[in-house]
Coordinates of C-alpha atoms in Angstrom, one line a residue:
M1 CA 49.2 24.7 25.0
K2 CA 48.0 21.1 25.7
T3 CA 44.3 21.2 26.0
V4 CA 41.6 18.8 27.3
S5 CA 38.1 19.4 25.9
L6 CA 35.0 18.2 27.8
F7 CA 31.4 18.2 26.6
S8 CA 33.0 18.7 23.2
G9 CA 29.9 18.2 21.0
C10 CA 30.7 18.5 17.4
G11 CA 33.9 20.6 18.1
G12 CA 32.9 24.3 17.9
M13 CA 35.0 25.3 20.9
D14 CA 37.9 23.1 19.8
I15 CA 38.0 24.5 16.3
G16 CA 38.3 27.9 17.9
A17 CA 40.9 26.7 20.4
S18 CA 43.0 25.3 17.6
S19 CA 42.7 28.5 15.6
A20 CA 43.9 30.4 18.8
G21 CA 47.0 28.2 18.9
A22 CA 46.0 25.6 21.5
E23 CA 46.6 21.9 20.9
V24 CA 43.6 19.7 21.8
I25 CA 44.9 16.3 22.9
Y26 CA 41.8 14.8 24.5
A27 CA 38.0 15.3 24.0
S28 CA 34.8 13.5 25.1
D29 CA 31.1 13.6 24.6
I30 CA 28.1 11.3 25.3
L31 CA 26.1 11.9 22.1
N32 CA 26.5 9.4 19.2
E33 CA 26.2 11.8 16.3
A34 CA 28.5 14.4 18.0
A35 CA 31.1 11.8 18.6
A36 CA 31.1 10.7 15.0
T37 CA 31.3 14.3 13.8
Y38 CA 34.2 15.1 16.2
R39 CA 36.2 12.1 15.2
E40 CA 35.8 13.1 11.6
Q41 CA 36.9 16.7 12.3
F42 CA 39.8 15.8 14.7
P43 CA 41.1 12.4 13.8
E44 CA 44.3 13.0 15.7
V45 CA 42.6 13.7 19.1
D46 CA 42.1 11.0 21.7
F47 CA 38.3 11.0 21.8
V48 CA 36.3 9.2 24.5
H49 CA 32.7 8.5 23.7
G50 CA 30.7 8.1 26.9
D51 CA 29.2 9.5 30.1
I52 CA 31.7 11.9 31.8
K53 CA 30.4 10.6 35.2
K54 CA 32.2 7.3 34.3
I55 CA 35.4 8.9 33.4
D56 CA 37.9 9.3 36.2
S57 CA 41.2 10.2 34.5
W58 CA 42.4 12.7 31.9
P59 CA 45.9 13.4 30.5
A60 CA 48.1 16.2 31.8
A61 CA 47.2 19.5 30.2
D62 CA 47.7 23.3 30.5
L63 CA 44.1 24.1 29.7
I64 CA 40.7 22.6 30.1
V65 CA 37.7 23.9 28.0
G66 CA 34.1 22.9 27.9
G67 CA 30.5 24.0 27.6
Y68 CA 28.6 21.7 30.0
P69 CA 24.9 21.3 29.1
C70 CA 22.9 24.5 29.4
Q71 CA 19.3 23.5 28.8
S72 CA 18.2 23.9 32.4
F73 CA 19.5 27.5 32.4
S74 CA 18.3 28.5 28.9
M75 CA 15.8 31.4 28.6
G76 CA 14.1 29.3 25.9
G77 CA 13.6 26.3 28.2
R78 CA 11.7 25.5 31.5
R79 CA 14.3 27.2 33.7
K80 CA 13.9 24.8 36.5
P81 CA 17.5 23.6 37.1
E82 CA 16.6 21.7 40.2
D83 CA 14.4 19.3 38.1
D84 CA 17.0 18.6 35.5
R85 CA 19.8 16.1 36.2
R86 CA 22.0 17.9 33.6
T87 CA 22.2 20.9 35.9
Q88 CA 24.8 19.1 38.1
L89 CA 27.2 18.3 35.2
Y90 CA 29.3 21.3 36.1
N91 CA 30.5 19.2 39.0
D92 CA 32.1 16.8 36.6
F93 CA 33.8 19.7 34.8
A94 CA 35.1 20.8 38.2
R95 CA 36.2 17.3 39.0
A96 CA 38.3 17.2 35.8
V97 CA 39.9 20.6 36.7
D98 CA 40.6 19.4 40.2
T99 CA 42.2 16.2 39.0
V100 CA 44.3 17.6 36.1
N101 CA 45.2 20.9 37.9
P102 CA 45.7 22.9 34.6
K103 CA 47.1 26.4 34.5
F104 CA 43.8 27.6 33.0
F105 CA 40.2 26.6 32.3
V106 CA 37.4 28.1 30.2
A107 CA 33.8 27.2 30.8
E108 CA 30.9 28.3 28.5
N109 CA 27.2 28.5 29.2
V110 CA 24.0 30.3 28.2
S111 CA 23.3 33.8 29.5
G112 CA 20.5 32.4 31.7
L113 CA 23.1 31.0 34.1
K114 CA 23.6 34.6 35.3
S115 CA 19.9 35.3 35.8
V116 CA 18.0 32.1 36.6
Q117 CA 17.0 32.0 40.3
G118 CA 18.8 35.3 40.9
G119 CA 22.1 34.0 39.8
H120 CA 22.2 31.3 42.5
W121 CA 23.6 28.6 40.1
L122 CA 26.3 30.9 38.9
R123 CA 27.4 31.8 42.4
E124 CA 27.5 28.1 43.3
Q125 CA 29.7 27.4 40.4
L126 CA 32.1 30.3 41.1
D127 CA 32.4 29.2 44.7
L128 CA 33.3 25.7 43.6
F129 CA 35.6 26.6 40.8
S130 CA 37.7 29.1 42.8
G131 CA 38.9 26.5 45.3
L132 CA 39.8 23.7 42.8
G133 CA 43.3 22.3 42.2
K134 CA 46.3 21.7 44.3
L135 CA 48.0 25.1 44.2
G136 CA 45.8 27.5 46.0
G137 CA 42.8 27.6 43.7
Y138 CA 41.9 29.8 40.7
N139 CA 41.5 33.5 40.0
L140 CA 38.2 33.8 38.2
S141 CA 36.9 36.2 35.6
Y142 CA 33.5 35.9 34.0
S143 CA 31.7 37.9 31.3
L144 CA 28.5 37.8 29.3
L145 CA 29.7 38.1 25.7
K146 CA 27.8 39.0 22.5
A147 CA 29.0 36.9 19.6
E148 CA 28.3 39.7 17.1
D149 CA 30.9 41.9 18.9
Y150 CA 33.6 39.5 17.7
G151 CA 32.7 39.1 14.1
V152 CA 30.1 36.3 14.4
P153 CA 27.2 37.1 12.0
Q154 CA 24.7 36.2 14.7
K155 CA 23.1 37.7 17.8
R156 CA 24.1 35.2 20.5
R157 CA 24.8 35.9 24.2
R158 CA 27.0 33.4 26.1
L159 CA 28.5 33.5 29.5
F160 CA 32.2 32.5 29.9
I161 CA 34.1 31.7 33.1
V162 CA 37.9 31.8 32.8
G163 CA 40.1 30.4 35.6
V164 CA 43.8 31.2 36.0
R165 CA 45.6 29.1 38.6
R166 CA 46.7 31.3 41.4
D167 CA 50.4 30.4 41.3
Q168 CA 50.4 32.0 37.8
G169 CA 49.9 35.4 39.6
A170 CA 47.4 36.7 37.1
F171 CA 43.8 37.4 36.2
Y172 CA 42.3 37.1 32.7
D173 CA 40.9 40.1 30.9
F174 CA 38.2 39.5 28.3
P175 CA 39.0 40.8 24.8
R176 CA 37.6 44.1 23.7
P177 CA 34.9 43.9 21.0
T178 CA 36.2 44.1 17.4
H179 CA 32.8 44.9 15.8
A180 CA 29.9 47.3 16.4
K181 CA 26.7 48.6 14.7
A182 CA 27.5 50.2 11.3
T183 CA 26.4 53.5 12.7
D184 CA 28.9 53.4 15.5
A185 CA 31.8 51.3 14.1
S186 CA 33.7 54.1 12.4
R187 CA 33.5 56.4 15.5
L188 CA 34.7 53.6 17.7
G189 CA 37.4 52.4 15.4
L190 CA 35.8 49.0 15.0
L191 CA 34.5 46.9 12.1
P192 CA 30.7 46.8 11.3
F193 CA 28.7 43.8 12.5
A194 CA 29.0 40.9 10.0
S195 CA 26.0 40.4 7.7
H196 CA 24.5 36.9 8.0
G197 CA 23.0 37.3 4.5
D198 CA 26.5 37.8 3.1
A199 CA 27.8 34.8 5.1
I200 CA 25.4 32.4 3.3
A201 CA 24.9 34.1 0.0
H202 CA 27.1 31.6 -1.8
L203 CA 25.1 28.6 -0.7
P204 CA 22.3 27.0 -2.8
K205 CA 19.0 28.9 -3.1
W206 CA 16.7 25.9 -2.3
P207 CA 18.7 23.0 -0.7
S208 CA 16.0 20.4 -0.4
G209 CA 16.5 18.0 2.4
E210 CA 18.7 20.4 4.4
F211 CA 16.0 22.3 6.2
Y212 CA 12.7 21.5 8.0
E213 CA 9.5 21.3 6.0
R214 CA 6.0 20.1 6.8
P215 CA 4.6 18.9 3.5
H216 CA 1.8 16.8 5.0
D217 CA 0.6 19.0 7.8
P218 CA -2.8 20.7 7.3
E219 CA -1.3 23.9 8.7
G220 CA 1.3 23.9 6.0
H221 CA 5.0 24.6 6.7
W222 CA 4.2 27.2 9.3
S223 CA 2.6 26.4 12.7
W224 CA 0.8 29.0 14.7
Y225 CA 3.7 29.0 17.2
Y226 CA 6.2 29.7 14.5
M227 CA 4.1 32.6 13.2
S228 CA 3.8 34.1 16.7
R229 CA 6.9 36.2 16.2
N230 CA 9.1 37.8 13.6
R231 CA 11.5 35.0 12.4
K232 CA 13.3 37.0 9.7
A233 CA 16.4 39.0 10.5
R234 CA 17.5 41.7 8.1
W235 CA 20.1 40.5 5.5
D236 CA 22.7 43.1 6.5
D237 CA 22.4 42.4 10.2
P238 CA 23.7 39.5 12.3
G239 CA 21.1 36.7 12.3
F240 CA 19.0 35.6 15.2
T241 CA 20.5 33.0 17.5
V242 CA 21.0 29.6 15.8
V243 CA 19.0 27.1 17.8
A244 CA 19.4 23.4 18.2
N245 CA 15.7 22.6 17.1
W246 CA 15.3 22.5 13.4
R247 CA 11.6 23.4 13.6
H248 CA 12.4 26.7 15.3
T249 CA 15.2 27.7 13.0
T250 CA 14.7 31.2 11.7
L251 CA 14.1 32.2 8.1
H252 CA 16.5 32.7 5.3
P253 CA 17.1 36.5 5.0
A254 CA 16.1 36.3 1.3
S255 CA 12.5 35.3 2.3
P256 CA 9.6 37.8 2.0
I257 CA 9.3 40.1 5.0
M258 CA 7.1 39.4 8.0
T259 CA 4.8 42.0 9.5
M260 CA 2.6 41.8 12.6
T261 CA -1.0 41.4 11.7
W262 CA -2.4 41.3 15.3
S263 CA -1.3 41.3 18.9
N264 CA -3.0 40.2 22.0
L265 CA -0.2 40.3 24.6
A266 CA -2.5 41.8 27.3
D267 CA -4.0 38.5 28.3
G268 CA -0.8 36.5 27.8
F269 CA -1.4 35.4 24.2
K270 CA 1.2 35.9 21.5
Q271 CA 1.3 37.9 18.4
R272 CA 0.5 36.9 14.8
W273 CA 3.0 37.6 12.0
D274 CA 2.4 36.9 8.4
F275 CA 4.5 36.9 5.2
Q276 CA 4.2 39.8 2.8
H277 CA 4.8 37.9 -0.4
G278 CA 6.7 39.8 -3.0
E279 CA 8.1 42.3 -0.5
Y280 CA 11.8 42.2 0.3
E281 CA 13.8 44.8 2.3
H282 CA 17.2 43.3 1.4
L283 CA 16.8 44.1 -2.4
L284 CA 16.7 47.9 -1.9
G285 CA 20.0 49.1 -3.5
H286 CA 21.0 45.5 -4.0
E287 CA 18.9 44.2 -6.8
D288 CA 21.5 41.5 -7.6
R289 CA 20.9 39.6 -4.4
M290 CA 18.9 36.4 -4.4
H291 CA 15.3 36.4 -3.3
L292 CA 13.0 33.6 -2.4
E293 CA 9.4 33.6 -3.8
E294 CA 8.4 31.2 -1.1
P295 CA 9.9 31.6 2.4
R296 CA 11.9 28.9 4.0
R297 CA 13.9 28.1 7.1
L298 CA 17.7 28.2 7.1
S299 CA 19.4 25.0 6.1
W300 CA 21.8 23.3 8.4
R301 CA 24.6 24.3 6.2
E302 CA 23.6 27.9 6.4
A303 CA 23.2 27.6 10.2
A304 CA 26.8 26.2 10.3
A305 CA 28.1 29.1 8.3
I306 CA 26.4 31.7 10.6
Q307 CA 27.9 29.8 13.5
T308 CA 31.3 30.4 11.8
F309 CA 32.1 26.7 11.2
P310 CA 34.6 26.2 8.3
A311 CA 33.1 25.7 4.8
D312 CA 34.0 21.9 4.7
F313 CA 32.3 21.2 8.0
V314 CA 29.7 18.4 7.6
P315 CA 28.1 17.0 10.8
S316 CA 27.0 13.4 11.0
G317 CA 23.5 12.1 11.3
T318 CA 20.1 13.0 10.0
T319 CA 19.2 16.6 9.1
E320 CA 17.5 17.0 12.5
R321 CA 20.7 15.8 14.3
K322 CA 22.8 18.1 12.2
F323 CA 20.8 21.1 13.4
E324 CA 21.1 19.9 17.0
Q325 CA 24.9 19.7 16.8
V326 CA 25.3 23.0 15.1
G327 CA 22.9 24.9 17.4
N328 CA 24.4 23.5 20.6
A329 CA 28.0 24.4 19.5
V330 CA 30.1 27.3 20.7
P331 CA 30.7 29.5 17.6
P332 CA 34.3 28.8 16.6
R333 CA 35.1 32.5 16.0
L334 CA 33.8 33.5 19.5
A335 CA 35.8 30.7 21.1
E336 CA 38.9 31.8 19.2
A337 CA 38.4 35.4 20.4
V338 CA 38.3 34.3 24.1
L339 CA 41.1 31.8 23.9
K340 CA 43.6 33.7 21.7
S341 CA 44.7 36.1 24.3
L342 CA 44.8 33.4 27.0
V343 CA 47.0 31.1 24.9
S344 CA 49.3 34.0 23.9
G345 CA 49.3 35.4 27.4
S346 CA 48.4 38.9 26.2
G347 CA 45.1 38.7 28.1
L348 CA 46.7 38.0 31.5
T349 CA 47.3 40.7 34.0
D350 CA 48.3 40.9 37.6
R351 CA 45.7 43.6 38.2
R352 CA 42.0 43.0 38.9
A353 CA 39.8 43.1 35.8
E354 CA 37.7 46.0 37.0
S355 CA 40.7 48.3 36.8
H356 CA 41.0 47.7 33.1
P357 CA 39.2 49.6 30.3
A358 CA 38.5 46.3 28.6
S359 CA 36.1 45.3 31.3
K360 CA 34.0 48.3 30.5
T361 CA 33.4 47.4 26.8
T362 CA 31.5 44.2 27.6
D363 CA 28.9 43.1 30.0
E364 CA 31.7 41.9 32.2
I365 CA 31.3 41.4 35.9
P366 CA 34.4 42.3 38.0
V367 CA 36.6 39.4 39.1
L368 CA 35.3 38.0 42.3
F369 CA 38.1 35.7 43.5

């Protein structure tokens, strides 16, 4: 399946697409470091480094994929899309779909797209996407997926919109989860959630230069803001969401535990969490696991492993830019899960998604168009 990739970043979506059986023939992104990384990962792909607003032609393709910028919809951001010029970049994704007229497209964005301003921006995009192309528009399905449900060792929620050109006579059904909480997995016939501690256990214990440190700050490594919440996920659980800001990256699961020492949420102030040095929950019954005497943030290499990038993946740029690329990426394993049944055709049906059991196993919204 010939595939055009837009807003490609360092290639997370495209690694997943390739694993699903698609052939990426064209990609583009505006960021310098992401462009360098992508070209290193996919030397055979025609990559265009530049502003998508200045691109007006793309090769013929069966599929277009892309995660247009999401900062204006992110629950961790200002959530004022009307004040952010990046908000309108979905129009350029739509322009490419309208021009190329592929059989299918897959768009990815943050969960906030569904909730910010009552879902206004999501409805606007659905209205636009449904009428694209030259053969009667697209049948749309969309779903809020949890990455951990598909074997990603990370709690990450992302919204996917899948379009199937109407002349194909089908709708897309999102894949059923393959993983669940350990207490429920056996009963449901699924695998237990992947451990983020196990995913990074083979990496160096203290990879100096690969994570954020504050050696010259009077507050030490840990700002008051960082200590305002629990930053340590349990070793055996999926990790917290991998973010694009290296200062806010969460803790290595071999760090000492954090406990809340005070809370003053009543007047809008945050909590205070502190390290309990010498105390480790992950060593109970597993004394052979590594432990860190001093806590540290995850390294970029560990963040990439938790995102399910391949072991030989090395992004370009400074350590800060490496984190930015890794955190902004679609987890390859999640992308593969979404795209595999689309590429093979097993996820296509001539019935509306709400009539399928699969739609009841995710936070899926029924097909609207």
